[in-house]
Tab-separated table of C-alpha atoms in Angstrom:
chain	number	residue	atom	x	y	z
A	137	UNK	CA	18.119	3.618	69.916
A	138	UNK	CA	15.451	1.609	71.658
A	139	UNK	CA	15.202	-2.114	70.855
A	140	UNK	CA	12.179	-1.617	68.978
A	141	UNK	CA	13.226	0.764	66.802
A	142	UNK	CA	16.635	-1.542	66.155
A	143	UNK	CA	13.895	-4.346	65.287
A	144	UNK	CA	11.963	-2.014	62.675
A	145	UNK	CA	15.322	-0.763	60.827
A	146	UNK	CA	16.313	-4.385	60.412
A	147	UNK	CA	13.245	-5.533	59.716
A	148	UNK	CA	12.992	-2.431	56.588
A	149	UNK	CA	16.568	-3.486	55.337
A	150	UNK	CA	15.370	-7.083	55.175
A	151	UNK	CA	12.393	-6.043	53.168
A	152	UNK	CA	14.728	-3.975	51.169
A	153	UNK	CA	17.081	-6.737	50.663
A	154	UNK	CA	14.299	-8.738	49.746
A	155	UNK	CA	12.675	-6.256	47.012
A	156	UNK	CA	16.029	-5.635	45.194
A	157	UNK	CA	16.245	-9.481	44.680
A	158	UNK	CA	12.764	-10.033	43.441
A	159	UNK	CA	13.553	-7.227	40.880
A	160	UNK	CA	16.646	-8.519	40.137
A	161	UNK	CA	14.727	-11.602	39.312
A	162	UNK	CA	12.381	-10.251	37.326
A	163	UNK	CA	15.290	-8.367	35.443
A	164	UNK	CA	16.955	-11.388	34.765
A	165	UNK	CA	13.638	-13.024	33.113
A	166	UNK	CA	13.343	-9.498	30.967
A	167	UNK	CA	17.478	-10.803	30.318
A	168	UNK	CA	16.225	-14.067	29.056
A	169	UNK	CA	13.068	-14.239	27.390
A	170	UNK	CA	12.759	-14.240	23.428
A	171	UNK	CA	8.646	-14.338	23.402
A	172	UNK	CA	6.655	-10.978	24.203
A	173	UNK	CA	3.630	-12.968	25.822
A	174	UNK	CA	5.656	-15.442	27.564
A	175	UNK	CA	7.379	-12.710	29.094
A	176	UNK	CA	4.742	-10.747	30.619
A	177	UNK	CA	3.162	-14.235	31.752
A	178	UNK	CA	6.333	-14.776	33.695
A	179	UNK	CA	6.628	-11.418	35.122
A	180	UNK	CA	3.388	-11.403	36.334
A	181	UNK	CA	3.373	-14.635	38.428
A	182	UNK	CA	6.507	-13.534	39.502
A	183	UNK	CA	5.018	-10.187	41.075
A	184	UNK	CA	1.951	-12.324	42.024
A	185	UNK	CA	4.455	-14.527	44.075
A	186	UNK	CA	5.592	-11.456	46.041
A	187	UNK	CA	2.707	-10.651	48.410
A	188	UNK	CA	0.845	-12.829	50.513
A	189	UNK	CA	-2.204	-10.790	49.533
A	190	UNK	CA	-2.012	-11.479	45.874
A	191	UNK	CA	-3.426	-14.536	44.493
A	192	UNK	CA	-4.223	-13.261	40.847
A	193	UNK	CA	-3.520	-10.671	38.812
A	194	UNK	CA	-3.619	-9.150	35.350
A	195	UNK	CA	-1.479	-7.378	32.744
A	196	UNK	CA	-3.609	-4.937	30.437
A	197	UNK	CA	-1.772	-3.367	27.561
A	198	UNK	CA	-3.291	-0.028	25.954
A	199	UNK	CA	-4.525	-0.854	22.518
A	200	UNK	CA	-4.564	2.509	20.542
A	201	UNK	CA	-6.108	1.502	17.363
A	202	UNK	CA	-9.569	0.453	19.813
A	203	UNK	CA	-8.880	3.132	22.691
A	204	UNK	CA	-9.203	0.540	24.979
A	205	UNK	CA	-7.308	-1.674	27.729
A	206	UNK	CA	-6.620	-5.579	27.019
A	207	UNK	CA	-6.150	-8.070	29.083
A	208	UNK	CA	-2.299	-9.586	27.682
A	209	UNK	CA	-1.423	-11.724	30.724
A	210	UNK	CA	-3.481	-13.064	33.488
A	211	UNK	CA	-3.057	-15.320	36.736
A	212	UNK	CA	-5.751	-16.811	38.849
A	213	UNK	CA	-8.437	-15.699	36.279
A	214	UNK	CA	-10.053	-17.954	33.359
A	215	UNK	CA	-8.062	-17.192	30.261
A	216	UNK	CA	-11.246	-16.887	27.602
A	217	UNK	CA	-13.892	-14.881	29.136
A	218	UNK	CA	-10.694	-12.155	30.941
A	219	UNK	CA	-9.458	-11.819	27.293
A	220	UNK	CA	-13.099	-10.060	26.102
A	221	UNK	CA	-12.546	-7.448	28.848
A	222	UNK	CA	-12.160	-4.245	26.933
A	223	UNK	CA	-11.417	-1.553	29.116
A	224	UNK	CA	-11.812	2.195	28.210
A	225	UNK	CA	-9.517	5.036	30.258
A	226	UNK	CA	-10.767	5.544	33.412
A	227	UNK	CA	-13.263	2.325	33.415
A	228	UNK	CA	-13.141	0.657	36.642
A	229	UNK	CA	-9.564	0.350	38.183
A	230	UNK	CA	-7.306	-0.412	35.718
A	231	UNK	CA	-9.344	2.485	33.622
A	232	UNK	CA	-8.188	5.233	36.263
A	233	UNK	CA	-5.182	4.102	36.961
A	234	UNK	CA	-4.210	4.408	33.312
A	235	UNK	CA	-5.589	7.460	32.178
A	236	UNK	CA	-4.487	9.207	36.407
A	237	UNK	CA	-0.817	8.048	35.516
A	238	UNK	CA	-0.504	6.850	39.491
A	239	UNK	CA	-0.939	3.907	41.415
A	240	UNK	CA	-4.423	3.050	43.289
A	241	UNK	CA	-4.651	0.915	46.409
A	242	UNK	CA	-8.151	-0.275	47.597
A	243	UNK	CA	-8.177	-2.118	50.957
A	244	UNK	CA	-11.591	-2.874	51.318
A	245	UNK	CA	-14.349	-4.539	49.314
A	246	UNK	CA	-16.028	-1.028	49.521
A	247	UNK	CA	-13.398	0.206	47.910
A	248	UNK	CA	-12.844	-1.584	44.971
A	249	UNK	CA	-17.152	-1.502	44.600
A	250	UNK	CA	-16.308	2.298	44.561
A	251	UNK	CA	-13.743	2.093	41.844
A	252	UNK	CA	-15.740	-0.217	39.869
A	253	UNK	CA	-19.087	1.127	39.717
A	254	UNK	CA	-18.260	2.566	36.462
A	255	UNK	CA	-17.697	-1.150	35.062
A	256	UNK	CA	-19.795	-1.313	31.609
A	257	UNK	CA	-22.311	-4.574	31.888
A	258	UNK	CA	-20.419	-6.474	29.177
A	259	UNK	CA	-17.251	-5.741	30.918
A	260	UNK	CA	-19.148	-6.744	34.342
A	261	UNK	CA	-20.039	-10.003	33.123
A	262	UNK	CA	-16.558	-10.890	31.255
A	263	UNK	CA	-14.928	-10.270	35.211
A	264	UNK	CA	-17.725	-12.286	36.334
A	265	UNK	CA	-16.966	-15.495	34.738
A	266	UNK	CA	-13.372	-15.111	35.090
A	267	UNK	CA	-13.349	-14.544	38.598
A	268	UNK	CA	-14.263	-18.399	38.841
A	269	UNK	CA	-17.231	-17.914	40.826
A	270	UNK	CA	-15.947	-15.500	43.335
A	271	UNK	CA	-18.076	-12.552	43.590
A	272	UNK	CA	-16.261	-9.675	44.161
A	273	UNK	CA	-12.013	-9.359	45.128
A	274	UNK	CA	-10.820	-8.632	48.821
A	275	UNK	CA	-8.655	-6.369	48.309
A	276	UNK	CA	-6.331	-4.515	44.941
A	277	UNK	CA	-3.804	-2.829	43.621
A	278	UNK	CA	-2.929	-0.864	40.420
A	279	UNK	CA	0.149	0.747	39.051
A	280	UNK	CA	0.367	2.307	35.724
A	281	UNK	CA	3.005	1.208	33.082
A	282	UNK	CA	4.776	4.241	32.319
A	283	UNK	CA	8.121	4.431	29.848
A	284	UNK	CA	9.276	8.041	29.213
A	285	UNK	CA	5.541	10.397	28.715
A	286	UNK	CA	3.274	7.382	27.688
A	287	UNK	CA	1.374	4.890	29.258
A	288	UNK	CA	1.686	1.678	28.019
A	289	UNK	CA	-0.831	-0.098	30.488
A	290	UNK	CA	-1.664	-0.900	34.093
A	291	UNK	CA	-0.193	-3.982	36.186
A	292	UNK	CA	-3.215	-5.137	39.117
A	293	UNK	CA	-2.858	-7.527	41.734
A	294	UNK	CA	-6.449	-8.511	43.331
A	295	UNK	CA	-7.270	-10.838	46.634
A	296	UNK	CA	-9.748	-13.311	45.471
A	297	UNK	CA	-9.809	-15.648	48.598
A	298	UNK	CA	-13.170	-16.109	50.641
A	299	UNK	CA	-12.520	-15.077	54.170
A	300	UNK	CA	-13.292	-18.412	55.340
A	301	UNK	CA	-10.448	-19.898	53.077
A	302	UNK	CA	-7.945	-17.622	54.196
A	303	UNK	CA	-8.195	-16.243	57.685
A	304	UNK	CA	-4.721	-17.652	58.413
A	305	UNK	CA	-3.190	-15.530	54.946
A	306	UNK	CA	-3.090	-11.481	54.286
A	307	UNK	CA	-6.017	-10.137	52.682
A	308	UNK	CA	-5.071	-6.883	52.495
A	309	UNK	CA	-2.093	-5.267	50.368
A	310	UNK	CA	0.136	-2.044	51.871
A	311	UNK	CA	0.571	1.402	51.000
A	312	UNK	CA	4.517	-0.163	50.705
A	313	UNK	CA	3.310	-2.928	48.703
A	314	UNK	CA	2.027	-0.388	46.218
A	315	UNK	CA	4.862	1.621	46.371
A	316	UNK	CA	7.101	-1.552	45.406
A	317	UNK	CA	4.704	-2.519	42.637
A	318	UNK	CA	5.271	0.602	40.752
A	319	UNK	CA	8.741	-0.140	41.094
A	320	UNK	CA	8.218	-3.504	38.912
A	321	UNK	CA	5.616	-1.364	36.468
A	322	UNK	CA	8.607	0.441	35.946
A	323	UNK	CA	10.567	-2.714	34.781
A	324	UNK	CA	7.557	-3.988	32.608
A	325	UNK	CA	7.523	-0.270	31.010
A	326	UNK	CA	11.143	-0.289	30.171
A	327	UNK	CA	10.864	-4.305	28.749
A	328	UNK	CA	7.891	-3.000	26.683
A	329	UNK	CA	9.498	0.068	25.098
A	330	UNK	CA	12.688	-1.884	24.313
A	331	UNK	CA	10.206	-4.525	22.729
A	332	UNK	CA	8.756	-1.541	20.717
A	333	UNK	CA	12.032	-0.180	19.746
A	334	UNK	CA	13.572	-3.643	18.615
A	335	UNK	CA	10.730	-3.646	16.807
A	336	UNK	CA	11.248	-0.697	14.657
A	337	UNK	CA	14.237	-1.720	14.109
A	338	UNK	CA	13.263	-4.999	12.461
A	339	UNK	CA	11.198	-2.928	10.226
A	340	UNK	CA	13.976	-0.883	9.298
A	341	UNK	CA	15.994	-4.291	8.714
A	342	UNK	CA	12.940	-5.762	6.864
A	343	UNK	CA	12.559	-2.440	4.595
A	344	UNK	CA	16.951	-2.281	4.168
A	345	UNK	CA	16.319	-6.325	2.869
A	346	UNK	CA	13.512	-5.513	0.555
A	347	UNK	CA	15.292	-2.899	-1.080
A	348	UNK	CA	18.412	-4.937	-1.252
A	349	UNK	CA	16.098	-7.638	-2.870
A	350	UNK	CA	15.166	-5.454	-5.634
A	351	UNK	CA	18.392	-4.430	-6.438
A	352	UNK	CA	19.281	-8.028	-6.395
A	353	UNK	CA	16.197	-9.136	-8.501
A	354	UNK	CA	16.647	-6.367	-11.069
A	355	UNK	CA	20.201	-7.001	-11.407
A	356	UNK	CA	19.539	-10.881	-12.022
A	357	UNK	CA	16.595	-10.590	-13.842
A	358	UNK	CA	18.405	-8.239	-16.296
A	359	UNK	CA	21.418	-10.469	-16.826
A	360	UNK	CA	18.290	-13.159	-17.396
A	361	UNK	CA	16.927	-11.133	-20.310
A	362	UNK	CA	19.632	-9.887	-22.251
A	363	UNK	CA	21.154	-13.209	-22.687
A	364	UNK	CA	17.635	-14.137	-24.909
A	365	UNK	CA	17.398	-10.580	-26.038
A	366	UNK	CA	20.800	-10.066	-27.655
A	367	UNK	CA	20.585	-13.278	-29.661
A	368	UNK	CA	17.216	-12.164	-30.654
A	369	UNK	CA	18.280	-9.072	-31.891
A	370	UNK	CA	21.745	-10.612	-33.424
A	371	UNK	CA	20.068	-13.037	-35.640
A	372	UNK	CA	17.349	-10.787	-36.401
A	373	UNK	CA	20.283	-8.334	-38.216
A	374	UNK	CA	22.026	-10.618	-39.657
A	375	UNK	CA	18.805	-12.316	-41.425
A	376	UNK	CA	17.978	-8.371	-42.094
A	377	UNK	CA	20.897	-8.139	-43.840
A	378	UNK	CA	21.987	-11.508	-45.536
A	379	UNK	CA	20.849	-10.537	-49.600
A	380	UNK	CA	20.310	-14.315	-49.512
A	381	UNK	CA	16.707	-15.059	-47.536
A	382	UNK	CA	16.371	-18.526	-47.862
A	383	UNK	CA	18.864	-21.746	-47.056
A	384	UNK	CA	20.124	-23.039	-44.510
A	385	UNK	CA	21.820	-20.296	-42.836
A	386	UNK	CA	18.398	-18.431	-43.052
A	387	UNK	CA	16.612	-21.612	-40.829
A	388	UNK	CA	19.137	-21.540	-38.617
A	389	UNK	CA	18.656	-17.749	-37.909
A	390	UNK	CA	15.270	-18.136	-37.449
A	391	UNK	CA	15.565	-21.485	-35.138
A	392	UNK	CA	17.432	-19.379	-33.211
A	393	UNK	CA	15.104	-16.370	-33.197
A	394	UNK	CA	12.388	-18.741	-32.078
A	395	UNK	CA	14.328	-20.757	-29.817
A	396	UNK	CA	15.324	-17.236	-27.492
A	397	UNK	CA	11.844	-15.962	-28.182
A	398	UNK	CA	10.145	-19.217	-26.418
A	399	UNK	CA	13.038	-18.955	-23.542
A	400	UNK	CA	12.243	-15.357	-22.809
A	401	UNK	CA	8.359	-15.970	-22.879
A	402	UNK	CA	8.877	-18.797	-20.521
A	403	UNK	CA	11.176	-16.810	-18.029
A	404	UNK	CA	8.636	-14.029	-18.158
A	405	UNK	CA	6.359	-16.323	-17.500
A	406	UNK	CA	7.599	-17.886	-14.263
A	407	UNK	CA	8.071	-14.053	-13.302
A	408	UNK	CA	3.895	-13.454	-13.429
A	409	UNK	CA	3.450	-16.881	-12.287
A	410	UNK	CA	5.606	-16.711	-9.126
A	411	UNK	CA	4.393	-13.183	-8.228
A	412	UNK	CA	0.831	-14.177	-8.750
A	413	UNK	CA	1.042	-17.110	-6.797
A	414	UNK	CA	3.167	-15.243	-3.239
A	415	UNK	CA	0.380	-12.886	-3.703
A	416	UNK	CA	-2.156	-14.628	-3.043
A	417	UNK	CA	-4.147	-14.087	-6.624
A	418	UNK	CA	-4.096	-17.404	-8.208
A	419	UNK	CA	-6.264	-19.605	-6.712
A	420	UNK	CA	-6.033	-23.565	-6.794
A	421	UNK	CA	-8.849	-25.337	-8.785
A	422	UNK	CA	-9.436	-28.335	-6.630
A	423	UNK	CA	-10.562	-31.651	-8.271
A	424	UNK	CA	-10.412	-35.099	-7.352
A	425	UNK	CA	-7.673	-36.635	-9.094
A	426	UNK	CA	-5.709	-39.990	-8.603
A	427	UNK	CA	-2.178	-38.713	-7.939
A	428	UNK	CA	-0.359	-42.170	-9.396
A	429	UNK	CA	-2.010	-40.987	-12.757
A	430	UNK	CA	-0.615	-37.454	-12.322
A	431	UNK	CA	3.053	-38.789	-11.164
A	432	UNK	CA	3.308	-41.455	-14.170
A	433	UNK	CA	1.807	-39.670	-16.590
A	434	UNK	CA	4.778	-36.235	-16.203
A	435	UNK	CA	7.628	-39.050	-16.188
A	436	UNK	CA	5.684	-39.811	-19.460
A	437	UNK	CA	6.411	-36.665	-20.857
A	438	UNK	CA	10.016	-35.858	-19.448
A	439	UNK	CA	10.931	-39.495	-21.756
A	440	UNK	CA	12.014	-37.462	-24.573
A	441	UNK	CA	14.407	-35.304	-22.495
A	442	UNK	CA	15.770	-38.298	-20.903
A	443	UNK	CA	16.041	-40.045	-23.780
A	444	UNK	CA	18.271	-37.608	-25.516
A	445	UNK	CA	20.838	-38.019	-23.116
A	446	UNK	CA	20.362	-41.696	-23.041
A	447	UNK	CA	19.411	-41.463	-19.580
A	448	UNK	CA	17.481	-44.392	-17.778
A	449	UNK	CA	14.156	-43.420	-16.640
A	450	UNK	CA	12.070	-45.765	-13.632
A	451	UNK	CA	9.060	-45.019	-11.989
A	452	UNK	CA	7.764	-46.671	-8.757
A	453	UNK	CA	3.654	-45.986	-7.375
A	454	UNK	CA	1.264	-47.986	-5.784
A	455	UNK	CA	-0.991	-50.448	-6.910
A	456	UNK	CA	-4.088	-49.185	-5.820
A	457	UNK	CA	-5.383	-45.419	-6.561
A	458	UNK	CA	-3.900	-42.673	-4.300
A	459	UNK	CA	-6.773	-39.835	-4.548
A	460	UNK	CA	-6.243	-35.992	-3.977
A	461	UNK	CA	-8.000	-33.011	-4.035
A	462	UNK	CA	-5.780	-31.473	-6.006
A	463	UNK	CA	-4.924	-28.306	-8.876
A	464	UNK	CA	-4.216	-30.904	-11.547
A	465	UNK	CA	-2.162	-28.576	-13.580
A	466	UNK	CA	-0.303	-27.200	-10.708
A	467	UNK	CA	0.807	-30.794	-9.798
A	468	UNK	CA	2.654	-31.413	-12.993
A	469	UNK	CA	4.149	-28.115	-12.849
A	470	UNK	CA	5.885	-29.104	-9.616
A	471	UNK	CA	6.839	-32.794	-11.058
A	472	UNK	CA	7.813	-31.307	-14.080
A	473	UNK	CA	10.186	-28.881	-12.560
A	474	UNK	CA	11.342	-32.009	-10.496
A	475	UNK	CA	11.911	-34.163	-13.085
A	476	UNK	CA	13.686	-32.065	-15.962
A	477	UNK	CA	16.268	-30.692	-13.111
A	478	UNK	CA	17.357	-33.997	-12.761
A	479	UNK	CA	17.869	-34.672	-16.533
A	480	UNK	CA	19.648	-31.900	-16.763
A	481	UNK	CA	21.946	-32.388	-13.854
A	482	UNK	CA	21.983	-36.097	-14.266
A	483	UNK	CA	24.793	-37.263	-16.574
A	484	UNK	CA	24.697	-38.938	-19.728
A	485	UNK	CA	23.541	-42.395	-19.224
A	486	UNK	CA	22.825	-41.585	-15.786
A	487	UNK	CA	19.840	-42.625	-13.660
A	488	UNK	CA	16.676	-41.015	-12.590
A	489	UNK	CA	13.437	-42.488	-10.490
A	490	UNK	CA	10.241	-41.162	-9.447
A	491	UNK	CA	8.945	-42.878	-6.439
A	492	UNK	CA	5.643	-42.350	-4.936
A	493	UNK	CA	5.025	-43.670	-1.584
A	494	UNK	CA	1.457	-44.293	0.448
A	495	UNK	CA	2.065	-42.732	3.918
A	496	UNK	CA	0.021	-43.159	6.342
A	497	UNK	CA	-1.350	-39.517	6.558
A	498	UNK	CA	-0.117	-38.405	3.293
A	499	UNK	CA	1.215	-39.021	0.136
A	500	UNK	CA	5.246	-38.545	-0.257
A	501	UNK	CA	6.350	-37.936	-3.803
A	502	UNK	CA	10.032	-38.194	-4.794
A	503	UNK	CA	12.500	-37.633	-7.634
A	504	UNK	CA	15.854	-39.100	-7.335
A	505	UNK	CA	18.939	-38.585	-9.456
A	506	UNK	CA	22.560	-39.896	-9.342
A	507	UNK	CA	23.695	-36.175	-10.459
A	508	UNK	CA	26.822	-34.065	-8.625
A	509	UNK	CA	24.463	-33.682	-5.850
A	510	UNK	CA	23.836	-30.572	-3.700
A	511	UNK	CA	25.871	-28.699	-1.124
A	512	UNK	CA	24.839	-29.392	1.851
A	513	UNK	CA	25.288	-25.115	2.615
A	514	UNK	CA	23.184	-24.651	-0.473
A	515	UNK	CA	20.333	-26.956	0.547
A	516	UNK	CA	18.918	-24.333	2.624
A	517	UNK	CA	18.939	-21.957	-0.328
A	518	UNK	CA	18.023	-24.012	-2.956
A	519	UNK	CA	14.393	-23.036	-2.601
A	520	UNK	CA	14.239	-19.174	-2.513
A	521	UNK	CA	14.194	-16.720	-5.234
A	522	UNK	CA	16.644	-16.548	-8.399
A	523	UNK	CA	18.826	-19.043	-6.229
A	524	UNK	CA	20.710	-20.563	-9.086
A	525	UNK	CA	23.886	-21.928	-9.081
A	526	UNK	CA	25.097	-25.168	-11.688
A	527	UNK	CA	25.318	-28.459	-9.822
A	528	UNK	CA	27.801	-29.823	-12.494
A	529	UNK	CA	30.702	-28.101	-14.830
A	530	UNK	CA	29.125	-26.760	-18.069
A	531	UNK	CA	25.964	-26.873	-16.856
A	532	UNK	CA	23.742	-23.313	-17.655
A	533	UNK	CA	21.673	-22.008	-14.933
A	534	UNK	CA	18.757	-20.642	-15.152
A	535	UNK	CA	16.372	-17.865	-13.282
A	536	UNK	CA	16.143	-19.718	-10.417
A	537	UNK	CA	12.371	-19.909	-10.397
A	538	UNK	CA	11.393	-23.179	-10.959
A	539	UNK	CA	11.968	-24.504	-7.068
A	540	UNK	CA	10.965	-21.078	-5.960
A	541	UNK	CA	7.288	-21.842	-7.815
A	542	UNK	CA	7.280	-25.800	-6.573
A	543	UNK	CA	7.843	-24.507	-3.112
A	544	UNK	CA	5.173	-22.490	-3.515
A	545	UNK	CA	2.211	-24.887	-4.853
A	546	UNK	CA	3.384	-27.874	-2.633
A	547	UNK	CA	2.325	-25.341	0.770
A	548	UNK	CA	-0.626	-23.934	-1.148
A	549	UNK	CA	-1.587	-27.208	-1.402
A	550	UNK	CA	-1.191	-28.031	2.462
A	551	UNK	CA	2.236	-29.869	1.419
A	552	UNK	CA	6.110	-29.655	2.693
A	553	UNK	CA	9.000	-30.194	-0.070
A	554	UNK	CA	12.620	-30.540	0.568
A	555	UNK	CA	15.741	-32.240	-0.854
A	556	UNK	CA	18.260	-34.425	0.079
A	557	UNK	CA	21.723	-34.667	-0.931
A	558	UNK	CA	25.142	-35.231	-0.689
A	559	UNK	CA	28.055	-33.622	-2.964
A	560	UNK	CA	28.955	-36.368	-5.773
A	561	UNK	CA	26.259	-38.858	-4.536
A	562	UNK	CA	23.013	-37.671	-6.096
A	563	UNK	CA	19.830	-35.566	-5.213
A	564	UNK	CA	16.234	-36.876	-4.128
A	565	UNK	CA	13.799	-33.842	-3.851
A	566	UNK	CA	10.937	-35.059	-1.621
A	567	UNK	CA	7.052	-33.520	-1.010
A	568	UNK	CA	4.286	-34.385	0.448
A	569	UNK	CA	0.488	-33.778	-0.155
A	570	UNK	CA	-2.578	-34.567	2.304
A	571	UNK	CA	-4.731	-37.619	1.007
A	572	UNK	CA	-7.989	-37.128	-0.689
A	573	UNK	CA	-11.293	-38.988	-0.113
A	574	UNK	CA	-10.809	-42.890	-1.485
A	575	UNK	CA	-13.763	-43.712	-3.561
């Protein structure tokens, strides 16, 4: 073996060596990234870094539902006008490349002109102005992204460097540098399939939660209704069939009729209201209002609920007016919800405050109680769907609605709302809404 040919075997197992490591290296980012886009982004300037040739690049993805190639990663190009590119198969490079199935080298100008002359003018003016003034690439490469019989997309390294700038660098990419780019298509393909799979999965997961939701929510909302039902019905037979219709025993059959009759109204209720309002279909109607008013005027109307429990009721607000653009009756929904929790978690002769505060950005309401307090593993909960669980011993539940619904019309209304507690020192539910125009 000459000493030449010694020199070209070592210099092929150092370029070896040095291939399995950069794909190693890219494996390891596939290993480690959580994020779709930030993972192609780092992939590709990790191929770009490979070749002294390659000083941009881009990753197109097929998109089936428009039949075209888009433009999901890019380096060396400018981001807005590359991301218009829509590429049909066989259009230009990345076209053929995807709809041949196999790799494309072009070494010369001439023969990336060759492969582009089928560039529509749109497309031709998209390249234009992300090519940052360059007029046409040096030199390019393609290689199709391939996992099992489809094509996901094409991978394309380009030489944008004026000959001037760059007569000391390589301008021109390798039948072997092609040959090693397919090999990190390859990886891409594989990431992208697994991405697609996971996916599919998650929908599976997503559908296997939904269902288990509905079993959930008809099992709870059954156990809701019958409670209301089966008095209903009980004191409706036994008025039926007392042979005395009036007294007292008859009023306190029909209190009781009534009383179940408004609770199961109400729960059905929150049912439409909830559903209407996750879907989209009730709309806020958004006046000016001065949200002290609103805050005062619902601890108003939670005194006589207070009151029979001999509770102490405060209320702090600013002096001055604290305008919103606001769904008035939406408001004291959420406040109301607030506020009659607390009584009814709050003991007798216990404590209760609404506070509302003049942030500099926003307006934070508050309702605090000095109630059992909250879990702190429930406090995550406490906000979703028929959660319900009694914060203090004898205490009924109910649907678990109520938070679900003030959750709800605090984000509609561009809010946040959360609580703060600690078991046997209290509650304060906190939320916040954006500030109106001042007069």
């Amino acid at each position: 073996m000459t000493t030449r040919e010694r020199g070209n075997r070592a210099d092929t197992a150092r370029q070896g060596t040095q291939e399995l490591a950069a794909l190693l290296d890219i494996s390891m980012a596939f290993a480690q990234a959580t994020d779709l886009d930030r993972l192609l982004e780092t992939v590709l300037a990790r191929s770009t870094a490979l070749y002294d040739a390659a000083d941009a690049g881009a990753l197109f993805l097929y998109n089936p539902d428009e039949d075209c190639l888009v433009a999901r990663a890019s380096i060396g190009y400018e981001t807005e006008p590359l991301s218009r590119v829509r590429l049909k198969p066989g259009e230009a490079i990345v076209g053929k490349v995807f709809k041949q199935r196999r790799g494309l080298l072009c070494a010369t100008p001439e023969q990336i002109a060759l492969n582009m002359a089928n560039l529509r003018k749109e497309n031709e003016a998209h390249f234009e102005g992300a090519r940052s003034g360059v007029s046409q690439p040096r030199s390019a490469m393609c290689a199709p992204l391939i996992a099992k019989e489809s094509v996901l997309g094409a991978l394309i390294l380009v030489n944008l460097r004026r000959r001037e700038a760059s007569s000391h660098c390589q301008e021109v990419f390798s039948a072997a540098d092609l040959h090693f780019l397919q090999g990190v298509a390859n990886q891409i393909a594989i990431a992208l399939e697994n991405a697609r799979l996971w996916s599919e999965v998650s929908r599976a997961q997503a559908l296997a939660e939904a269902n288990r939701f509905k079993d959930e929510f008809l099992a709870s909302i059954s156990h809701q209704l019958l409670t209301p039902i089966t008095s209903i019905r009980a004191a409706a037979d036994l008025l039926t069939a007392s042979p005395a219709k009036e007294g007292k025993a008859a009023d306190s059959l029909i209190s009781s009729i009534a009383r179940n009759t408004q609770r199961l109204q109400g729960l059905v209720q929150e049912l439409l209201d909830l559903a209407r309002l996750q879907r989209g279909e009730a709309t806020l109607s958004r006046e000016p209002w001065d949200l002290k008013t609103i805050v005062r005027e619902s601890v108003a109307a939670i005194e006589p609920l207070a009151g029979g429990k001999e509770q102490a009721l405060e209320v702090e607000t600013p002096s001055s007016p604290c305008p919103v653009l606001a769904d008035r009756g939406r408001l004291e929904q959420v406040l109301m919800n607030l506020l009659s929790n607390s009584c009814k978690f709050t003991p007798r002769h216990g404590h209760i405050k609404a506070t509302l505060q003049d942030e500099e950005r926003e307006y934070v309401v508050s309702v605090t109680d000095d109630g059992p307090g909250i879990p702190l593993a429930e406090q995550s909960q406490i906000f979703e769907r028929f959660y319900s669980n009694a914060r203090a011993s004898g205490e009924k539940t109910g649907a678990g609605l109520g938070l679900a619904i003030a959750k709800t019309v605090v984000e509609l209304h561009g809010g946040r709302i959360w609580v703060e507690s600690q078991g046997g020192h209290g509650s304060t539910f906190f939320f916040t809404l954006p500030k109106g125009e001042r007069s």
